[in-house]
Coordinates of C-alpha atoms in Angstrom, one line a residue:
Chain A
M1 CA 0.0 0.0 0.0
E2 CA 2.7 2.5 1.0
L3 CA 4.8 1.3 -1.9
S4 CA 2.1 1.8 -4.5
R5 CA 1.3 5.3 -3.1
E6 CA 5.0 6.1 -3.5
R7 CA 4.9 4.9 -7.0
I8 CA 2.0 7.1 -7.9
Y9 CA 3.8 10.0 -6.3
V10 CA 6.9 9.3 -8.4
S11 CA 4.9 9.2 -11.7
D12 CA 3.2 12.5 -10.8
F13 CA 6.6 14.0 -10.2
R14 CA 7.8 12.7 -13.5
Q15 CA 4.8 14.2 -15.3
G16 CA 5.6 17.4 -13.5
L17 CA 9.2 17.4 -14.8
Q18 CA 7.8 17.0 -18.3
G19 CA 5.4 19.8 -17.7
G20 CA 8.3 21.9 -16.5
V21 CA 10.4 21.4 -19.6
S22 CA 8.9 24.3 -21.6
I23 CA 9.4 26.5 -18.6
G24 CA 13.0 25.4 -18.4
V25 CA 13.5 26.3 -22.0
G26 CA 11.8 29.6 -21.5
Y27 CA 13.8 30.6 -18.5
L28 CA 17.1 29.8 -20.3
P29 CA 17.6 33.1 -22.1
I30 CA 16.1 35.2 -19.3
A31 CA 18.3 33.7 -16.7
L32 CA 21.4 33.9 -18.9
T33 CA 20.7 37.6 -19.5
F34 CA 20.1 38.1 -15.8
G35 CA 23.5 36.6 -15.0
L36 CA 25.1 38.7 -17.6
L37 CA 23.4 41.9 -16.5
A38 CA 24.2 41.2 -12.8
K39 CA 27.8 40.9 -13.8
T40 CA 27.8 44.3 -15.6
T41 CA 26.0 45.8 -12.6
G42 CA 28.9 44.8 -10.4
L43 CA 27.4 41.8 -8.4
S44 CA 29.7 38.9 -7.6
L45 CA 28.9 35.4 -8.9
M46 CA 27.9 34.4 -5.4
E47 CA 25.5 37.4 -5.1
T48 CA 24.0 36.7 -8.5
V49 CA 23.3 33.1 -7.9
S50 CA 22.1 33.8 -4.3
M51 CA 19.5 36.2 -5.6
S52 CA 18.1 33.5 -8.0
V53 CA 18.3 30.9 -5.2
F54 CA 16.4 33.0 -2.6
V55 CA 14.1 35.2 -4.7
F56 CA 13.2 33.2 -7.8
A57 CA 11.3 36.0 -9.5
G58 CA 12.5 37.1 -12.9
A59 CA 11.0 40.6 -13.4
S60 CA 11.8 41.8 -9.9
Q61 CA 15.4 40.5 -10.1
Y62 CA 15.8 42.5 -13.3
I63 CA 14.3 45.6 -11.8
S64 CA 16.5 45.3 -8.7
L65 CA 19.6 45.4 -10.9
S66 CA 18.4 48.6 -12.6
L67 CA 17.6 50.1 -9.1
I68 CA 21.1 49.1 -7.8
A69 CA 22.6 50.7 -10.9
V70 CA 20.8 54.1 -10.1
G71 CA 21.8 53.8 -6.4
A72 CA 18.3 53.2 -4.9
S73 CA 18.1 52.3 -1.2
V74 CA 17.6 48.7 0.0
F75 CA 14.2 49.7 1.3
E76 CA 13.1 51.0 -2.1
I77 CA 14.3 47.9 -3.8
I78 CA 12.5 45.6 -1.4
L79 CA 9.3 47.6 -1.6
T80 CA 9.4 47.5 -5.4
T81 CA 10.0 43.8 -5.3
F82 CA 6.9 43.4 -3.1
I83 CA 4.7 45.5 -5.5
V84 CA 5.9 43.6 -8.5
N85 CA 5.3 40.2 -6.9
I86 CA 2.0 40.9 -5.2
R87 CA 0.2 39.3 -8.1
H88 CA 1.4 35.9 -6.9
L89 CA -1.1 36.3 -3.9
L90 CA -3.9 36.0 -6.4
M91 CA -2.3 33.1 -8.2
S92 CA -1.6 31.1 -5.0
A93 CA -5.2 31.7 -3.9
S94 CA -6.4 30.4 -7.2
L95 CA -4.2 27.4 -7.3
N96 CA -5.1 26.5 -3.7
E97 CA -8.6 25.8 -5.0
K98 CA -7.3 23.2 -7.4
V99 CA -4.5 21.3 -5.6
E100 CA -5.0 18.0 -3.8
P101 CA -5.2 18.3 0.0
A102 CA -1.8 18.5 1.6
S103 CA -0.3 19.6 4.9
A104 CA 0.4 23.3 5.5
W105 CA 4.1 22.3 5.5
T106 CA 4.0 20.8 2.1
K107 CA 2.1 23.7 0.7
S108 CA 4.4 26.2 2.2
I109 CA 7.3 24.5 0.6
Y110 CA 6.0 24.4 -2.9
A111 CA 4.5 27.9 -2.5
F112 CA 8.1 29.1 -2.8
G113 CA 8.1 27.9 -6.4
I114 CA 4.9 29.8 -7.6
T115 CA 5.9 32.0 -10.5
D116 CA 3.7 33.2 -13.4
E117 CA 5.0 30.2 -15.4
T118 CA 4.8 27.4 -12.9
F119 CA 1.3 28.7 -11.9
S120 CA 0.1 28.8 -15.5
V121 CA 1.3 25.2 -16.2
A122 CA -0.2 23.8 -13.0
A123 CA -3.5 25.8 -13.2
T124 CA -4.3 24.9 -16.7
R125 CA -4.1 21.2 -16.0
E126 CA -7.4 19.3 -16.0
G127 CA -8.8 18.1 -12.7
T128 CA -7.0 18.2 -9.3
V129 CA -3.4 19.0 -9.4
K130 CA -1.2 16.5 -7.5
T131 CA 1.4 17.5 -5.1
G132 CA 4.0 15.4 -6.8
Y133 CA 3.2 17.2 -10.1
I134 CA 3.8 20.6 -8.7
Y135 CA 7.1 19.6 -7.2
G136 CA 8.2 18.2 -10.6
V137 CA 7.3 21.4 -12.4
I138 CA 9.0 23.6 -9.8
V139 CA 12.2 21.5 -9.5
L140 CA 12.8 21.8 -13.2
A141 CA 11.9 25.5 -13.5
Y142 CA 13.9 26.4 -10.4
G143 CA 16.9 24.3 -11.5
S144 CA 16.9 26.0 -14.9
W145 CA 16.6 29.5 -13.3
V146 CA 19.4 29.1 -10.8
I147 CA 21.8 27.2 -13.0
N148 CA 21.4 29.4 -16.0
S149 CA 21.8 32.6 -13.9
G150 CA 25.2 31.2 -12.9
I151 CA 26.1 30.2 -16.5
G152 CA 24.9 33.6 -17.8
Y153 CA 27.3 35.3 -15.3
L154 CA 30.1 33.2 -16.6
I155 CA 29.5 33.0 -20.4
G156 CA 26.3 35.0 -21.2
A157 CA 27.7 37.2 -23.9
S158 CA 29.1 34.4 -26.0
L159 CA 25.7 33.1 -27.1
P160 CA 24.8 34.2 -30.6
H161 CA 22.8 37.5 -30.4
S162 CA 20.1 36.5 -32.9
L163 CA 19.4 33.3 -30.9
Q164 CA 19.3 35.2 -27.6
E165 CA 16.9 37.6 -29.2
S166 CA 14.6 34.9 -30.7
M167 CA 14.5 33.1 -27.4
T168 CA 12.8 36.1 -25.7
V169 CA 9.6 34.9 -27.3
A170 CA 9.8 31.5 -25.4
L171 CA 7.7 32.3 -22.3
Y172 CA 5.0 34.2 -24.3
A173 CA 4.8 31.3 -26.7
M174 CA 4.4 29.0 -23.7
F175 CA 1.5 31.1 -22.3
V176 CA -0.1 30.9 -25.7
G177 CA 0.4 27.2 -25.9
L178 CA -1.2 26.8 -22.5
L179 CA -4.2 29.1 -23.2
V180 CA -5.2 28.0 -26.7
P181 CA -6.4 24.4 -26.0
S182 CA -8.8 25.7 -23.2
L183 CA -9.8 28.6 -25.5
K184 CA -10.9 26.1 -28.1
K185 CA -13.1 24.3 -25.6
S186 CA -14.9 27.2 -23.9
R187 CA -16.2 30.6 -24.8
K188 CA -15.9 31.6 -21.1
V189 CA -12.1 31.1 -21.3
M190 CA -12.0 33.3 -24.4
F191 CA -14.0 36.1 -22.7
L192 CA -11.7 35.9 -19.7
A193 CA -8.5 36.1 -21.6
V194 CA -9.6 38.7 -24.1
L195 CA -11.1 41.0 -21.4
A196 CA -7.9 40.7 -19.2
A197 CA -5.7 41.4 -22.2
A198 CA -7.8 44.5 -23.0
F199 CA -7.7 45.8 -19.5
H200 CA -4.0 45.2 -19.3
S201 CA -3.4 47.0 -22.6
I202 CA -5.4 50.0 -21.4
L203 CA -3.5 50.1 -18.0
E204 CA -0.2 49.7 -19.8
F205 CA -1.0 52.3 -22.4
F206 CA -1.9 55.0 -19.8
S207 CA 0.7 53.6 -17.3
W208 CA -1.5 54.4 -14.4
L209 CA -0.2 51.5 -12.4
S210 CA 3.0 49.7 -11.8
A211 CA 3.5 46.4 -13.8
G212 CA 2.6 44.2 -10.7
W213 CA -0.6 46.0 -9.9
A214 CA -1.6 46.3 -13.6
I215 CA -1.6 42.4 -13.8
V216 CA -3.5 42.0 -10.5
C217 CA -6.2 44.6 -11.5
S218 CA -6.7 43.3 -15.1
T219 CA -6.9 39.7 -13.9
L220 CA -9.3 40.5 -11.0
L221 CA -11.6 42.8 -13.1
S222 CA -11.9 40.2 -15.9
S223 CA -12.5 37.3 -13.5
I224 CA -15.1 39.2 -11.4
I225 CA -16.9 40.6 -14.4
V226 CA -17.2 37.2 -16.2
E227 CA -18.2 35.5 -13.0
G228 CA -20.8 38.2 -12.3
I229 CA -22.3 37.8 -15.8
E230 CA -22.5 34.1 -15.4
Y231 CA -24.1 34.5 -11.9
L232 CA -26.7 36.9 -13.2
R233 CA -27.6 34.6 -16.1
K234 CA -28.0 31.6 -13.9
K235 CA -30.1 33.7 -11.5
G236 CA -32.3 34.9 -14.3
G237 CA -32.9 31.3 -15.4
M238 CA -31.7 32.0 -18.9
G239 CA -29.5 28.9 -18.9
H240 CA -28.4 29.1 -22.5
G241 CA -24.7 28.9 -23.3
K242 CA -22.0 27.6 -21.0
Chain B
M1 CA 29.2 39.1 0.1
E2 CA 28.6 42.8 0.7
S3 CA 26.2 43.1 3.7
K4 CA 24.0 45.7 2.0
L5 CA 23.3 43.3 -0.9
L6 CA 22.9 40.4 1.5
W7 CA 20.1 42.2 3.4
M8 CA 18.6 43.3 0.1
I9 CA 18.5 39.7 -1.2
I10 CA 17.0 38.4 2.1
G11 CA 14.4 41.2 2.0
M12 CA 13.5 40.5 -1.6
G13 CA 13.2 36.8 -0.8
V14 CA 10.8 37.4 2.1
V15 CA 8.5 39.8 0.3
T16 CA 8.4 37.5 -2.7
Y17 CA 7.7 34.4 -0.6
L18 CA 5.0 35.7 1.6
P19 CA 2.4 36.5 -1.1
R20 CA 3.1 33.1 -2.7
M21 CA 2.7 31.2 0.6
L22 CA 0.0 33.0 2.6
P23 CA -3.1 31.9 0.6
F24 CA -2.0 28.2 0.8
V25 CA -1.8 28.4 4.6
L26 CA -4.7 30.8 5.3
F27 CA -7.4 29.1 3.2
R28 CA -7.1 25.6 4.5
G29 CA -10.2 23.8 3.2
R30 CA -12.5 25.0 0.5
E31 CA -14.6 27.2 2.8
L32 CA -14.6 30.3 0.6
P33 CA -18.0 31.5 -0.7
P34 CA -19.0 30.0 -4.1
F35 CA -18.7 33.3 -5.9
V36 CA -15.2 33.9 -4.7
Q37 CA -14.3 30.3 -5.6
G38 CA -15.7 30.9 -9.1
V39 CA -13.7 34.1 -9.5
L40 CA -10.5 32.2 -8.4
K41 CA -11.2 29.5 -11.0
N42 CA -11.3 32.2 -13.6
V43 CA -8.0 33.6 -12.6
P44 CA -5.7 31.3 -14.6
Y45 CA -7.2 32.2 -17.9
A46 CA -7.5 35.9 -17.2
T47 CA -3.8 35.8 -16.0
L48 CA -2.8 34.2 -19.2
G49 CA -4.6 36.9 -21.2
A50 CA -2.9 39.6 -19.3
L51 CA 0.5 38.0 -19.4
I52 CA 0.4 37.5 -23.1
F53 CA -1.1 40.8 -24.3
P54 CA 0.2 43.4 -24.9
G55 CA 3.6 42.1 -23.8
I56 CA 4.0 39.7 -26.7
L57 CA 4.0 42.6 -29.2
L58 CA 6.7 44.4 -27.3
I59 CA 9.4 41.7 -27.0
K60 CA 11.6 43.7 -29.3
N61 CA 11.3 47.5 -28.7
Q62 CA 12.4 48.7 -32.1
D63 CA 10.5 46.1 -34.2
V64 CA 6.8 45.5 -33.7
W65 CA 6.9 42.9 -36.5
F66 CA 9.2 40.7 -34.4
G67 CA 6.4 40.5 -31.8
V68 CA 3.6 40.2 -34.3
I69 CA 5.3 37.3 -36.1
G70 CA 6.2 35.6 -32.7
A71 CA 2.6 36.0 -31.6
A72 CA 1.1 34.7 -34.9
A73 CA 3.5 31.7 -35.0
S74 CA 2.6 30.8 -31.4
F75 CA -1.1 31.1 -32.0
I76 CA -1.1 29.1 -35.2
L77 CA 1.1 26.3 -33.8
A78 CA -1.1 26.1 -30.7
L79 CA -4.3 26.1 -32.8
L80 CA -3.0 23.2 -34.9
G81 CA -2.8 21.4 -31.6
A82 CA 0.9 21.3 -31.1
N83 CA 2.2 20.4 -27.6
V84 CA 3.4 23.4 -25.6
I85 CA 7.1 22.6 -26.0
F86 CA 6.7 22.5 -29.8
V87 CA 4.9 25.8 -29.7
V88 CA 7.8 27.3 -27.8
L89 CA 10.5 25.7 -30.0
G90 CA 8.6 26.5 -33.2
A91 CA 8.1 30.2 -32.3
I92 CA 11.9 30.4 -31.5
G93 CA 12.8 28.8 -34.8
I94 CA 10.5 31.0 -36.9
L95 CA 11.8 34.1 -35.2
S96 CA 15.4 32.9 -35.7
V97 CA 14.7 32.7 -39.4
Y98 CA 13.1 36.1 -39.4
S99 CA 16.0 37.8 -37.6
Y100 CA 18.5 36.0 -39.9
F101 CA 16.9 37.7 -42.9
F102 CA 16.0 41.1 -41.4

């Protein structure tokens, strides 16, 4: 009994590793570039890799480098990091509705690995998300992030420029690859994505909000509006459509 | 390691971890009101929409076409039913060809 449970866990983990491969590929150029930029900003190899080890958040690591370069205070940098990463609050709350029951300990360990990408891969999976699966996705994503930050620091500049440039599309392509299959199945998914994209474009165009809040607001607005419409339609007894 | 940077990295780590961890620990069961649960179930798709657009068009500042081609390639490959990894590799490949010629 114990043994078979263990075996199921291992196969979930392996599936998670497979799910994480596209993230690993996507992180490659970003982590390499981070390593390279960290070096030009004057960080040591140890500091560069430590930041990837302890923070594991692409956008805010980049921003911290530009803030270090302009001589911002530690407090300003930490506050900016918080604002940029506040969106993960929403993602964790959403994923918590979908994961299999697990102890608070287990959840607080894998919570460390929630990024836009690991969240997207786990959250678009059908049915309940297994703990082993999440660990698999995160181990691969985190490994790619940390190792490639170090490699970037050491060799970053020697990768052909055109390839580095083309690889910047990787994470976006992954998001598209995750969204489209659900898009084809449900009109609701299409409304959600298009509405959020529209809100985000408006917020970005007028730059009313910082990047972190802009994603939180557009995601929340779209999710609440679509849910509200569905609720009203059900209440009105006009049960057409899905 | 310089101590200012050490504190900065620790601080960044803490403020990044807390928002990721708190919802998992605070909402133990599934005791949230149904409407809130519904909204949270919508979040993944809305997030994807917001993460993709308009960012995908702006991946190369000086050249909108780079983003447009990248976006079109990803969408077409995904619509054809390609696995995520092939969408990623295909989009990289197509853009490599594009940047080779332009």
